[in-house]
mmCIF file with all atom_site columns, C-alpha atoms in Angstrom:
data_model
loop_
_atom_site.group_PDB
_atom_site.id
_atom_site.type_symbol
_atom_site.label_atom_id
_atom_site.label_alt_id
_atom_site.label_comp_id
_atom_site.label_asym_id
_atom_site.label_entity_id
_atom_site.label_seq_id
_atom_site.pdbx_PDB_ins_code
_atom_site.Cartn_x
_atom_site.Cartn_y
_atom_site.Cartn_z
_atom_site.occupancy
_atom_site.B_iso_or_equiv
_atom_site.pdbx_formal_charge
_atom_site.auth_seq_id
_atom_site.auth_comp_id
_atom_site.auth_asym_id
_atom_site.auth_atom_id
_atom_site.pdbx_PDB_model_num
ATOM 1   C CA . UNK A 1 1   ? -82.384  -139.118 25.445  1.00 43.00 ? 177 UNK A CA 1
ATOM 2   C CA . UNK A 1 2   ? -80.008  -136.764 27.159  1.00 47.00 ? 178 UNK A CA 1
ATOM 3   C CA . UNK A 1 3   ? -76.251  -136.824 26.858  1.00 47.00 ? 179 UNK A CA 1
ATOM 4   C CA . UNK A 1 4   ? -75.607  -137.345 30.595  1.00 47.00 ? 180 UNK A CA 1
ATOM 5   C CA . UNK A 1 5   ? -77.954  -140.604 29.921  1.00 48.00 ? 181 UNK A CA 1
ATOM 6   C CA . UNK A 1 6   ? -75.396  -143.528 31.461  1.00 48.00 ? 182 UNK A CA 1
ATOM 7   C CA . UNK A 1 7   ? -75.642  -146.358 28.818  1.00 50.00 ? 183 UNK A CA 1
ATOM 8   C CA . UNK A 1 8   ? -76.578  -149.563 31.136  1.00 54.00 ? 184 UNK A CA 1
ATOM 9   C CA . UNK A 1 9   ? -76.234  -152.026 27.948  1.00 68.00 ? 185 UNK A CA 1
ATOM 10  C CA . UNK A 1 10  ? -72.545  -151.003 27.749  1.00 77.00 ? 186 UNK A CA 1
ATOM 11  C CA . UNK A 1 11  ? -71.950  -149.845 31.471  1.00 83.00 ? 187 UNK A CA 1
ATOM 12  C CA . UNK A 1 12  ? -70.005  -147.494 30.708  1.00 86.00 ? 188 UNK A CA 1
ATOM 13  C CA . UNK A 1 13  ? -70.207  -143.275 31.488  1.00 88.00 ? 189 UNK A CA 1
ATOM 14  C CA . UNK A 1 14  ? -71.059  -140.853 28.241  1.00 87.00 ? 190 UNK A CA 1
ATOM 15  C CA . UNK A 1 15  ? -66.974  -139.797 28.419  1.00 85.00 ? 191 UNK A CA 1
ATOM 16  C CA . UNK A 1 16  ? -66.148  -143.474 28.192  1.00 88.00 ? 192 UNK A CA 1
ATOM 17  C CA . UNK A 1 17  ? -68.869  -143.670 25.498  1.00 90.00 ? 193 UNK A CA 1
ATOM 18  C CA . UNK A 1 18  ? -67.465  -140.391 23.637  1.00 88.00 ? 194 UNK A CA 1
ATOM 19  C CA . UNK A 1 19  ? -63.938  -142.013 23.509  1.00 86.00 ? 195 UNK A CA 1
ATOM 20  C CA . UNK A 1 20  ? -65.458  -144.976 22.179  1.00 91.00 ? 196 UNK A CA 1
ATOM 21  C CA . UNK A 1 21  ? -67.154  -143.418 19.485  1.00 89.00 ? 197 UNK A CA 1
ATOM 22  C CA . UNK A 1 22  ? -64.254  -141.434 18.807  1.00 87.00 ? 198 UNK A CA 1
ATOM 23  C CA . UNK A 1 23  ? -62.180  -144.427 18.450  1.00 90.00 ? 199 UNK A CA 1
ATOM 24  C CA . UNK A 1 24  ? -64.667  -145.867 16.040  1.00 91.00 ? 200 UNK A CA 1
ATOM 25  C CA . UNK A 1 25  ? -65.109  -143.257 14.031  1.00 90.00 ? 201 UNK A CA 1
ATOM 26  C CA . UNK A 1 26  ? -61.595  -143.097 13.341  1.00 88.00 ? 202 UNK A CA 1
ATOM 27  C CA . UNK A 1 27  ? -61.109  -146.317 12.085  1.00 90.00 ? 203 UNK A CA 1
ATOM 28  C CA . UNK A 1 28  ? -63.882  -145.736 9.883   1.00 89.00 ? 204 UNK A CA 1
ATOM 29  C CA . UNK A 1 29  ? -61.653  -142.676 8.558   1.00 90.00 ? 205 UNK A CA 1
ATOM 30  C CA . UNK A 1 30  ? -58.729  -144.494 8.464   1.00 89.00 ? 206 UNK A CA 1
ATOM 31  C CA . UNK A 1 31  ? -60.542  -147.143 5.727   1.00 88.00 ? 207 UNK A CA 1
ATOM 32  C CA . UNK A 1 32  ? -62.127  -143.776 3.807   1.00 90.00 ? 208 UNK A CA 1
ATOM 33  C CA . UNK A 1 33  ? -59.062  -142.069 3.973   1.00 88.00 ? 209 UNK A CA 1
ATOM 34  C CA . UNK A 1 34  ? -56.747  -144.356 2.372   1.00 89.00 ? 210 UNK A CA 1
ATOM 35  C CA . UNK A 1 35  ? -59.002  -144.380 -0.640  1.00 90.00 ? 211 UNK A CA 1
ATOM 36  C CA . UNK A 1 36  ? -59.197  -141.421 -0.647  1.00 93.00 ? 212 UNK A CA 1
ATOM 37  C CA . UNK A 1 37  ? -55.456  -140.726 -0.954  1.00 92.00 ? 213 UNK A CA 1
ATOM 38  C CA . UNK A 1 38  ? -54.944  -143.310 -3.751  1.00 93.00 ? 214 UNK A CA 1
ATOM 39  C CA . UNK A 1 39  ? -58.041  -141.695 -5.850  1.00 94.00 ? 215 UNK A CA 1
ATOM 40  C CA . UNK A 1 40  ? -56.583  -138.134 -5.122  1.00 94.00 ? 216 UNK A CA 1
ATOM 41  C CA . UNK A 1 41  ? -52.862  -139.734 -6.399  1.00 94.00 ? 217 UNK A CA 1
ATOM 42  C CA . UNK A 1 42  ? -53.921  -141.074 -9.572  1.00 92.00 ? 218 UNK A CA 1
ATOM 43  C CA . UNK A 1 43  ? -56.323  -137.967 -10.400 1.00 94.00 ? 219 UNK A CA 1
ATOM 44  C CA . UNK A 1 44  ? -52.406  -135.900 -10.502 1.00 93.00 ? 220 UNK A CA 1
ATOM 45  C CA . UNK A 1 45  ? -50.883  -138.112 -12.230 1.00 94.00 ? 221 UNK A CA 1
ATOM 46  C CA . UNK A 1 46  ? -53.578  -138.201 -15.022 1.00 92.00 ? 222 UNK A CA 1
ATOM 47  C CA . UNK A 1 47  ? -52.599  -134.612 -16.088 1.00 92.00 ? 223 UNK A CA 1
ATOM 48  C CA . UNK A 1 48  ? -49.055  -135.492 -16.800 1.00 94.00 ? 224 UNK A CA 1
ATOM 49  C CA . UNK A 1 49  ? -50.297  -138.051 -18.802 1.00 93.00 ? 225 UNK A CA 1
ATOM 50  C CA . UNK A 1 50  ? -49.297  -138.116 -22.838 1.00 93.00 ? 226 UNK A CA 1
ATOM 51  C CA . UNK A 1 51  ? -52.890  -138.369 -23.047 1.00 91.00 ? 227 UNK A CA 1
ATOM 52  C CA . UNK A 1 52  ? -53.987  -135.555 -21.448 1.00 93.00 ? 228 UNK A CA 1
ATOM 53  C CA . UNK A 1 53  ? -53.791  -132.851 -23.834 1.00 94.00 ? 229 UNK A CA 1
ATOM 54  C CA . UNK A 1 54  ? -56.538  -134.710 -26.263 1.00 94.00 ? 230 UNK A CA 1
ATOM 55  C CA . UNK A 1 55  ? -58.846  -134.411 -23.622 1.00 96.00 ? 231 UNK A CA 1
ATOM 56  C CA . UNK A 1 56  ? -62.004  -132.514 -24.772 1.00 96.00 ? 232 UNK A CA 1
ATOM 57  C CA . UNK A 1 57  ? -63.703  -129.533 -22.628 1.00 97.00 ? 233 UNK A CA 1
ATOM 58  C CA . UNK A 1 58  ? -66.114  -132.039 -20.800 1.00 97.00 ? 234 UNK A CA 1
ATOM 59  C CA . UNK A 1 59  ? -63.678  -134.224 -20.227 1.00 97.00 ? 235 UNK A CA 1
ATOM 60  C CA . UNK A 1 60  ? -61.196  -131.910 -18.582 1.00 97.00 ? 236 UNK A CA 1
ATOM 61  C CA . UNK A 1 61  ? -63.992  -130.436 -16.435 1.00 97.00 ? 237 UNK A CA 1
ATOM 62  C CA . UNK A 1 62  ? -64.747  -133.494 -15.098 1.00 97.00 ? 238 UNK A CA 1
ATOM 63  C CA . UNK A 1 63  ? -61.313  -134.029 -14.376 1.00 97.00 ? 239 UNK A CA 1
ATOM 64  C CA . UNK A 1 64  ? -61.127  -130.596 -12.643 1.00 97.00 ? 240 UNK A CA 1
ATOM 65  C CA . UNK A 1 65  ? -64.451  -131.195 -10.906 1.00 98.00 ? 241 UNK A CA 1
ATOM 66  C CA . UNK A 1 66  ? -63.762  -134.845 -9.908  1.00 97.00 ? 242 UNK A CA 1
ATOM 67  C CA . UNK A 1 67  ? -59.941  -133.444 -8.697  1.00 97.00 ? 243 UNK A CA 1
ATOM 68  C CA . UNK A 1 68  ? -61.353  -130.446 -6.516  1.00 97.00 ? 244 UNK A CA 1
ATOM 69  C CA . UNK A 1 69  ? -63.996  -132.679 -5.380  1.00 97.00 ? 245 UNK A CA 1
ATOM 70  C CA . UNK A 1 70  ? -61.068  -135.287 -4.245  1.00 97.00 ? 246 UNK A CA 1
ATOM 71  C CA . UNK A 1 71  ? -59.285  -132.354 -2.127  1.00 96.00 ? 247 UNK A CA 1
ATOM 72  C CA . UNK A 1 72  ? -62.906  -131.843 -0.066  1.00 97.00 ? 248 UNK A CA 1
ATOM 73  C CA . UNK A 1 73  ? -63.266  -135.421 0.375   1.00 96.00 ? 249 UNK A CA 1
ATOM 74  C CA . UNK A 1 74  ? -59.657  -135.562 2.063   1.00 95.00 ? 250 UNK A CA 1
ATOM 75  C CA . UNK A 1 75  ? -60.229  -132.471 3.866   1.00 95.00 ? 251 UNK A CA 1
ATOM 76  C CA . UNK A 1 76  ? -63.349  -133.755 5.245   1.00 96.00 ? 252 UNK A CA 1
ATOM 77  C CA . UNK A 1 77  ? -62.193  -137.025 6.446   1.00 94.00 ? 253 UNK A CA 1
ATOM 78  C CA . UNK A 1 78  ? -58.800  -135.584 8.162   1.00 93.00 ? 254 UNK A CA 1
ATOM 79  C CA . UNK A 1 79  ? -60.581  -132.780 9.724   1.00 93.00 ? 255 UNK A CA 1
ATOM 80  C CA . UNK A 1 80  ? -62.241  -134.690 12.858  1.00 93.00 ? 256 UNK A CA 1
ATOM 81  C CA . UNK A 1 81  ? -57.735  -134.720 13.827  1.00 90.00 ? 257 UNK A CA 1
ATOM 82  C CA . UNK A 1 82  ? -57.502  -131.229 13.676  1.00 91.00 ? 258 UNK A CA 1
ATOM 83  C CA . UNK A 1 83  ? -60.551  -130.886 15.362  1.00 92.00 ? 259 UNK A CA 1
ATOM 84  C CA . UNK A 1 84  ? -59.759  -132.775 18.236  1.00 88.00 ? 260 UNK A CA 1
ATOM 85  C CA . UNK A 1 85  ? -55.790  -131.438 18.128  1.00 88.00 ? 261 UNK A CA 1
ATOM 86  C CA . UNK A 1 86  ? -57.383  -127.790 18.312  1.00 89.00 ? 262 UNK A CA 1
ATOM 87  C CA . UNK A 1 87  ? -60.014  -129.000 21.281  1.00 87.00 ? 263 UNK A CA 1
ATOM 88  C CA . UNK A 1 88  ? -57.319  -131.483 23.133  1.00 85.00 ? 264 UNK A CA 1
ATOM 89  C CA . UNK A 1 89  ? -57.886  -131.416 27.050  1.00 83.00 ? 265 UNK A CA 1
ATOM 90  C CA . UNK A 1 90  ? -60.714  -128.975 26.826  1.00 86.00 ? 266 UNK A CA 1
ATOM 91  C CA . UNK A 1 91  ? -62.955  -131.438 28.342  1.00 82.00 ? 267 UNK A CA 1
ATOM 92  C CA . UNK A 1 92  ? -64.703  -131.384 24.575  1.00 85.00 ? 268 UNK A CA 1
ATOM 93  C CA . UNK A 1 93  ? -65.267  -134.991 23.467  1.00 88.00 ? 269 UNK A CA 1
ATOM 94  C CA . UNK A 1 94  ? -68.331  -135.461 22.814  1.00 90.00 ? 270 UNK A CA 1
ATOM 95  C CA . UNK A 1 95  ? -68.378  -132.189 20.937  1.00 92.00 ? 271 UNK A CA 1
ATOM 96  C CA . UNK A 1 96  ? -65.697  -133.765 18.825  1.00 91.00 ? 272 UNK A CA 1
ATOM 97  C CA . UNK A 1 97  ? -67.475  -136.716 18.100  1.00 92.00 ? 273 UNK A CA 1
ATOM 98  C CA . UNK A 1 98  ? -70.706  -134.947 16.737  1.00 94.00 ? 274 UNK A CA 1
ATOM 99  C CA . UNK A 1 99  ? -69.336  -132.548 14.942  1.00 95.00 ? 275 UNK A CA 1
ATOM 100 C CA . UNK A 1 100 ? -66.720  -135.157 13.681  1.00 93.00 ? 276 UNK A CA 1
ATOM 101 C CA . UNK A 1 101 ? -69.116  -137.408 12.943  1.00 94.00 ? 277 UNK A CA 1
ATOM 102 C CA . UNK A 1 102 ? -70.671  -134.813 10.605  1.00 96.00 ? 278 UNK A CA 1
ATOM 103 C CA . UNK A 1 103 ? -67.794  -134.219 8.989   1.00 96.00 ? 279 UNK A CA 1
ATOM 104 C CA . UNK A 1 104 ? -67.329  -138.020 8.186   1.00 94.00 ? 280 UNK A CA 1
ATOM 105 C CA . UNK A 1 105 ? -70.671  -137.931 6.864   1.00 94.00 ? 281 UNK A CA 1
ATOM 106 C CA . UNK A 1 106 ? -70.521  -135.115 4.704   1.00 96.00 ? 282 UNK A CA 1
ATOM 107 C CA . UNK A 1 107 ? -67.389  -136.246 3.220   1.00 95.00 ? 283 UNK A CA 1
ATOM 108 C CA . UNK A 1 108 ? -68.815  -139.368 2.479   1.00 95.00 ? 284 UNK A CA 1
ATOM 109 C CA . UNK A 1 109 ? -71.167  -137.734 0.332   1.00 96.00 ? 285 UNK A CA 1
ATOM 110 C CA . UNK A 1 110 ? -68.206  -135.715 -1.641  1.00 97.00 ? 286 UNK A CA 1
ATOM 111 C CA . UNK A 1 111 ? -66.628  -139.096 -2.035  1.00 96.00 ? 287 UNK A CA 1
ATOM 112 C CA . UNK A 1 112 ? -69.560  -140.633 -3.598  1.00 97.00 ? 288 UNK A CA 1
ATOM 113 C CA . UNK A 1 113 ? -69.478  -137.847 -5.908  1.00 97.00 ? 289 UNK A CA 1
ATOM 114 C CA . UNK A 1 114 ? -65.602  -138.224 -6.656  1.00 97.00 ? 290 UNK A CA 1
ATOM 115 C CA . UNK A 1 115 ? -65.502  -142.008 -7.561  1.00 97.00 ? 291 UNK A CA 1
ATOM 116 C CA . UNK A 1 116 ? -68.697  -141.406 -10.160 1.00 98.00 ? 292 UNK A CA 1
ATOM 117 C CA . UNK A 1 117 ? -66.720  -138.314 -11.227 1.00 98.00 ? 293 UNK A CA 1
ATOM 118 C CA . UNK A 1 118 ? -63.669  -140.691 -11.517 1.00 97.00 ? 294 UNK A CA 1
ATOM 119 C CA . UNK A 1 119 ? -65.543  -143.791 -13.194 1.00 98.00 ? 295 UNK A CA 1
ATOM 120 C CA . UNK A 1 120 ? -68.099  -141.141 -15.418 1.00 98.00 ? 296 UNK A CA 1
ATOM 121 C CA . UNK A 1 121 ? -63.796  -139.506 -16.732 1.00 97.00 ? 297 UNK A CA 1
ATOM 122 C CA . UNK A 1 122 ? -62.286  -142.638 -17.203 1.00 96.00 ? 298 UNK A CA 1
ATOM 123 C CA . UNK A 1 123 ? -64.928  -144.709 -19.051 1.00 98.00 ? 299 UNK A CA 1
ATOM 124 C CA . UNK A 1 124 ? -65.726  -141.514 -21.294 1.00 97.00 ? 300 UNK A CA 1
ATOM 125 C CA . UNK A 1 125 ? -62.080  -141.444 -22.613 1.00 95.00 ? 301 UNK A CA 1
ATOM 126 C CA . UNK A 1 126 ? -62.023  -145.066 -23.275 1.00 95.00 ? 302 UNK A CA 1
ATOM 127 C CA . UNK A 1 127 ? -65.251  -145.592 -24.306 1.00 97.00 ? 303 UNK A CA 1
ATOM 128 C CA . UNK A 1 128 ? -67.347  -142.949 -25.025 1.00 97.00 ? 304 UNK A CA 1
ATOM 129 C CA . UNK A 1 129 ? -69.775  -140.430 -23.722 1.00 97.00 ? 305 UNK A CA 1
ATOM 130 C CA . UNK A 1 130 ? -72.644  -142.410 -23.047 1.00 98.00 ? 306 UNK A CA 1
ATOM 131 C CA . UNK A 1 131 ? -71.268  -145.368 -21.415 1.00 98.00 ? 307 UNK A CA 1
ATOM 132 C CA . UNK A 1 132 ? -69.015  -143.015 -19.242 1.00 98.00 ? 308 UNK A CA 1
ATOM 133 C CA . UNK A 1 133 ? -72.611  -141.380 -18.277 1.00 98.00 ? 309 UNK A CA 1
ATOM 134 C CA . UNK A 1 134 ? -74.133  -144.577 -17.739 1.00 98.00 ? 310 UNK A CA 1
ATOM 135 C CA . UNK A 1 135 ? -70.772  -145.823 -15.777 1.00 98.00 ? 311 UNK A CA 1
ATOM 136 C CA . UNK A 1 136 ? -70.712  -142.549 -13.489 1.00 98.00 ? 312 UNK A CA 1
ATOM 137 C CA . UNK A 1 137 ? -74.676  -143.252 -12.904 1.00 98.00 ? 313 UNK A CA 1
ATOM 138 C CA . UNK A 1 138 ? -74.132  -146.609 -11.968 1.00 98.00 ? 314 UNK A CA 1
ATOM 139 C CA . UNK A 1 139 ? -71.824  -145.813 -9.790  1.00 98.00 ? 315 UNK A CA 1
ATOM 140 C CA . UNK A 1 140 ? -73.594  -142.980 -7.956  1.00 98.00 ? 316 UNK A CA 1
ATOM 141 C CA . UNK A 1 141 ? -76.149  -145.319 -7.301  1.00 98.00 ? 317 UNK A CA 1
ATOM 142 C CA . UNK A 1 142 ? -74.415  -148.246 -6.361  1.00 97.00 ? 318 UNK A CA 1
ATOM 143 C CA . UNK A 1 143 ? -72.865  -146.324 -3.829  1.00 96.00 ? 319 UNK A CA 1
ATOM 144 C CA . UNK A 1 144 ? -75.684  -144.386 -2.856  1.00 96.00 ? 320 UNK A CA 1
ATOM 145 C CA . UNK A 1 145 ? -77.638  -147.449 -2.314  1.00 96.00 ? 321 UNK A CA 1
ATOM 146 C CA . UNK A 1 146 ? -74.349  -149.447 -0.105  1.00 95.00 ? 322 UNK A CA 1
ATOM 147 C CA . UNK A 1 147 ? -74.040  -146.642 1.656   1.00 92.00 ? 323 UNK A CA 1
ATOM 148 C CA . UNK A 1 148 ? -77.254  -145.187 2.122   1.00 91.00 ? 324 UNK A CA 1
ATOM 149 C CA . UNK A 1 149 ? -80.181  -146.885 1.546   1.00 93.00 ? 325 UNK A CA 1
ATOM 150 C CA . UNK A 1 150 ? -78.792  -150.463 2.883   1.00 93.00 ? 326 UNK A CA 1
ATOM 151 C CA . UNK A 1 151 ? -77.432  -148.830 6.235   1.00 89.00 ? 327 UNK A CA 1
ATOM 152 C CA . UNK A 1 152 ? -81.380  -147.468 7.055   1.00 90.00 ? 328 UNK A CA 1
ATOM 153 C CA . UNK A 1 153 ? -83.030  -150.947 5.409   1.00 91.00 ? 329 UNK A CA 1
ATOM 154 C CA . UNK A 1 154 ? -80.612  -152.884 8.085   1.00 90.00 ? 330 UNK A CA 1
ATOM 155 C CA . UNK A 1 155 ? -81.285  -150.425 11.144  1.00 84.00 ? 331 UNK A CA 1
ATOM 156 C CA . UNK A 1 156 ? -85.076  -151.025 11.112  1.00 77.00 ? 332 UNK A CA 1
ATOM 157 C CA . UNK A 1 157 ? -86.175  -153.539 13.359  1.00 71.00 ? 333 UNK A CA 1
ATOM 158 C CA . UNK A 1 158 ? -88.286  -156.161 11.840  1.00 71.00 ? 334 UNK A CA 1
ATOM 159 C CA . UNK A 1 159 ? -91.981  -155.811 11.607  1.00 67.00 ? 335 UNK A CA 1
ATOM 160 C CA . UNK A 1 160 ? -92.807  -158.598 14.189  1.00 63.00 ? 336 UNK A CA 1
ATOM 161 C CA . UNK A 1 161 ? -90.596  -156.435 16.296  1.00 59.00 ? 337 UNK A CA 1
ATOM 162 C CA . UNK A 1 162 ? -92.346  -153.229 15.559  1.00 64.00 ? 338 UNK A CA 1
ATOM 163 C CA . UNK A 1 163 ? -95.213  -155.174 16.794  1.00 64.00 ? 339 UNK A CA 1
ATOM 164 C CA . UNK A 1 164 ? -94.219  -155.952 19.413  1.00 60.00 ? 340 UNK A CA 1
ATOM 165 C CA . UNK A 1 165 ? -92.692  -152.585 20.703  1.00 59.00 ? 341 UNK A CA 1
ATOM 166 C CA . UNK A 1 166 ? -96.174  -151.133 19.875  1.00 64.00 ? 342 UNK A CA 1
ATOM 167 C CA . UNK A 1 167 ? -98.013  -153.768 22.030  1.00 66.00 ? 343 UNK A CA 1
ATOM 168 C CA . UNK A 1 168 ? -95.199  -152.729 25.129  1.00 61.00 ? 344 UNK A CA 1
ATOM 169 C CA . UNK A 1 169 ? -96.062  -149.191 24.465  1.00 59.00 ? 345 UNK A CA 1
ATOM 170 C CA . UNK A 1 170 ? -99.475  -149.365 24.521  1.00 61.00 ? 346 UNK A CA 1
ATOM 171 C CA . UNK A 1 171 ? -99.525  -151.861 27.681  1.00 59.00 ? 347 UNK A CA 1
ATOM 172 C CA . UNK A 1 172 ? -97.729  -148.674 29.215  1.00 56.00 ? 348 UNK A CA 1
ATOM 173 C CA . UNK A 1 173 ? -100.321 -145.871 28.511  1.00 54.00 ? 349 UNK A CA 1
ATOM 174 C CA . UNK A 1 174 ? -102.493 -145.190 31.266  1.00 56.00 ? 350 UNK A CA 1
ATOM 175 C CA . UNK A 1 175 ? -106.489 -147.034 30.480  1.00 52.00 ? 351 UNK A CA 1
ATOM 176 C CA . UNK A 1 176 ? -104.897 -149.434 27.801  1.00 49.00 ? 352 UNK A CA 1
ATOM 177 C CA . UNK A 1 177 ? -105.099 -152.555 28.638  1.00 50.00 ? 353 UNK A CA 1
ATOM 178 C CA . UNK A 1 178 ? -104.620 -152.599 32.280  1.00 49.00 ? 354 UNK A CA 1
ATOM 179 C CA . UNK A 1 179 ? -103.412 -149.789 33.688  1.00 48.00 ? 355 UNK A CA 1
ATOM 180 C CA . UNK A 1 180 ? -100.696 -147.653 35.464  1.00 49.00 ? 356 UNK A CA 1
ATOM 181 C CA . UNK A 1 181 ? -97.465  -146.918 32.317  1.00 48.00 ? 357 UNK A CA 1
ATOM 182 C CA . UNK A 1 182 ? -94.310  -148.613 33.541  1.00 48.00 ? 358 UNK A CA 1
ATOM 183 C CA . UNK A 1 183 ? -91.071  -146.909 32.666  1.00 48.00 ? 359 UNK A CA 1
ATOM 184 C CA . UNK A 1 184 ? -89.313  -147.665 28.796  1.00 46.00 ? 360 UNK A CA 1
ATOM 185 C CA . UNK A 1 185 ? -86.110  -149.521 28.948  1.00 45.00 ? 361 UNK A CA 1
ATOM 186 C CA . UNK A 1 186 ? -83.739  -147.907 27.002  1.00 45.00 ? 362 UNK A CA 1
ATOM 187 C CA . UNK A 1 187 ? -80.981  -149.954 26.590  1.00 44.00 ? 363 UNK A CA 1
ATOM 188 C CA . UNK A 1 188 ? -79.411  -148.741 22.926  1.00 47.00 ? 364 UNK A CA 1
ATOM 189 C CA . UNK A 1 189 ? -76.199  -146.998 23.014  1.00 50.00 ? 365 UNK A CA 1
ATOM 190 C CA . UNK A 1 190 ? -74.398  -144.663 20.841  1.00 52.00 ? 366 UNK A CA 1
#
């Protein structure tokens, strides 16, 4: 599908649908950023803590890791404004929005990372090694799976569905089942 393809479900033009996008993807950055800014906060103030110094060496480079990690994530999810501040009236929307979208997706990555860094740090000074590892784990693949694997599982269309797209497409190739291929409705936007 071409980017000058004119989405009929939504009737709108691919600028209109670029702004939209753009619109939506920055309330989704808006939720991720937030979060990101109170993790970030509370990884500081955790060195200033009286705790702090009894940290041992795996404990303070997971603090160092998780903190660094922290900074990407935020740099990654306010990027897509810079982006578009740097490209504003250059007739580069849709430009923005891929390569925005990108970043969003990337960062959501370093953010899984940072809260299992987070939960593995916290759970390992206040209750060990292994249940920090096992913590961390969890949450790597709680996360991985919410944001992931459940996004894909609830983007595929139902079998019967399948079915029934597969029966359409085959009706349409020429000498199956009766004859000349009619043209595929498209009618999924971006």
């Amino acid at each position: 599908m071409s980017d000058d393809y004119a989405c009929t479900a939504r009737n709108e033009t691919p600028l209109e649908r670029a702004d939209r996008n753009f619109a939506e993807l920055l309330q989704e950055l808006r939720v991720t950023q937030t979060g990101v800014q109170i993790l970030f906060a509370f990884l500081l103030t955790l060195a200033f803590s009286p705790r702090f110094p009894s940290l041992d060496a795996v404990q303070r480079g997971t603090y160092v890791t998780t903190l660094l990690l922290a900074v990407l994530a935020a740099a990654l999810f306010t990027a897509p404004a810079a982006l578009h501040r740097s490209l504003f009236q250059q007739r580069a929307k849709p430009l923005i929005v891929r390569v925005s979208s990108r970043l969003a997706a990337i960062g959501l990555g370093v953010l899984v990372l940072t809260l299992a860094g987070s939960v593995l740090l916290v759970v390992d000074v206040t209750s060990g090694r292994t249940e920090g590892v096992l913590a961390g784990a969890g949450t790597l693949l709680v996360c991985v799976g919410l944001w992931g694997v459940l996004p894909r599982l609830a983007g595929r269309p139902p079998a019967r569905v399948e079915a029934a797209l597969a029966e359409e497409t085959d009706a349409r190739t020429p000498g199956a089942r009766g004859g000349a291929p009619r043209p595929m409705r498209r009618e999924r936007c971006r």
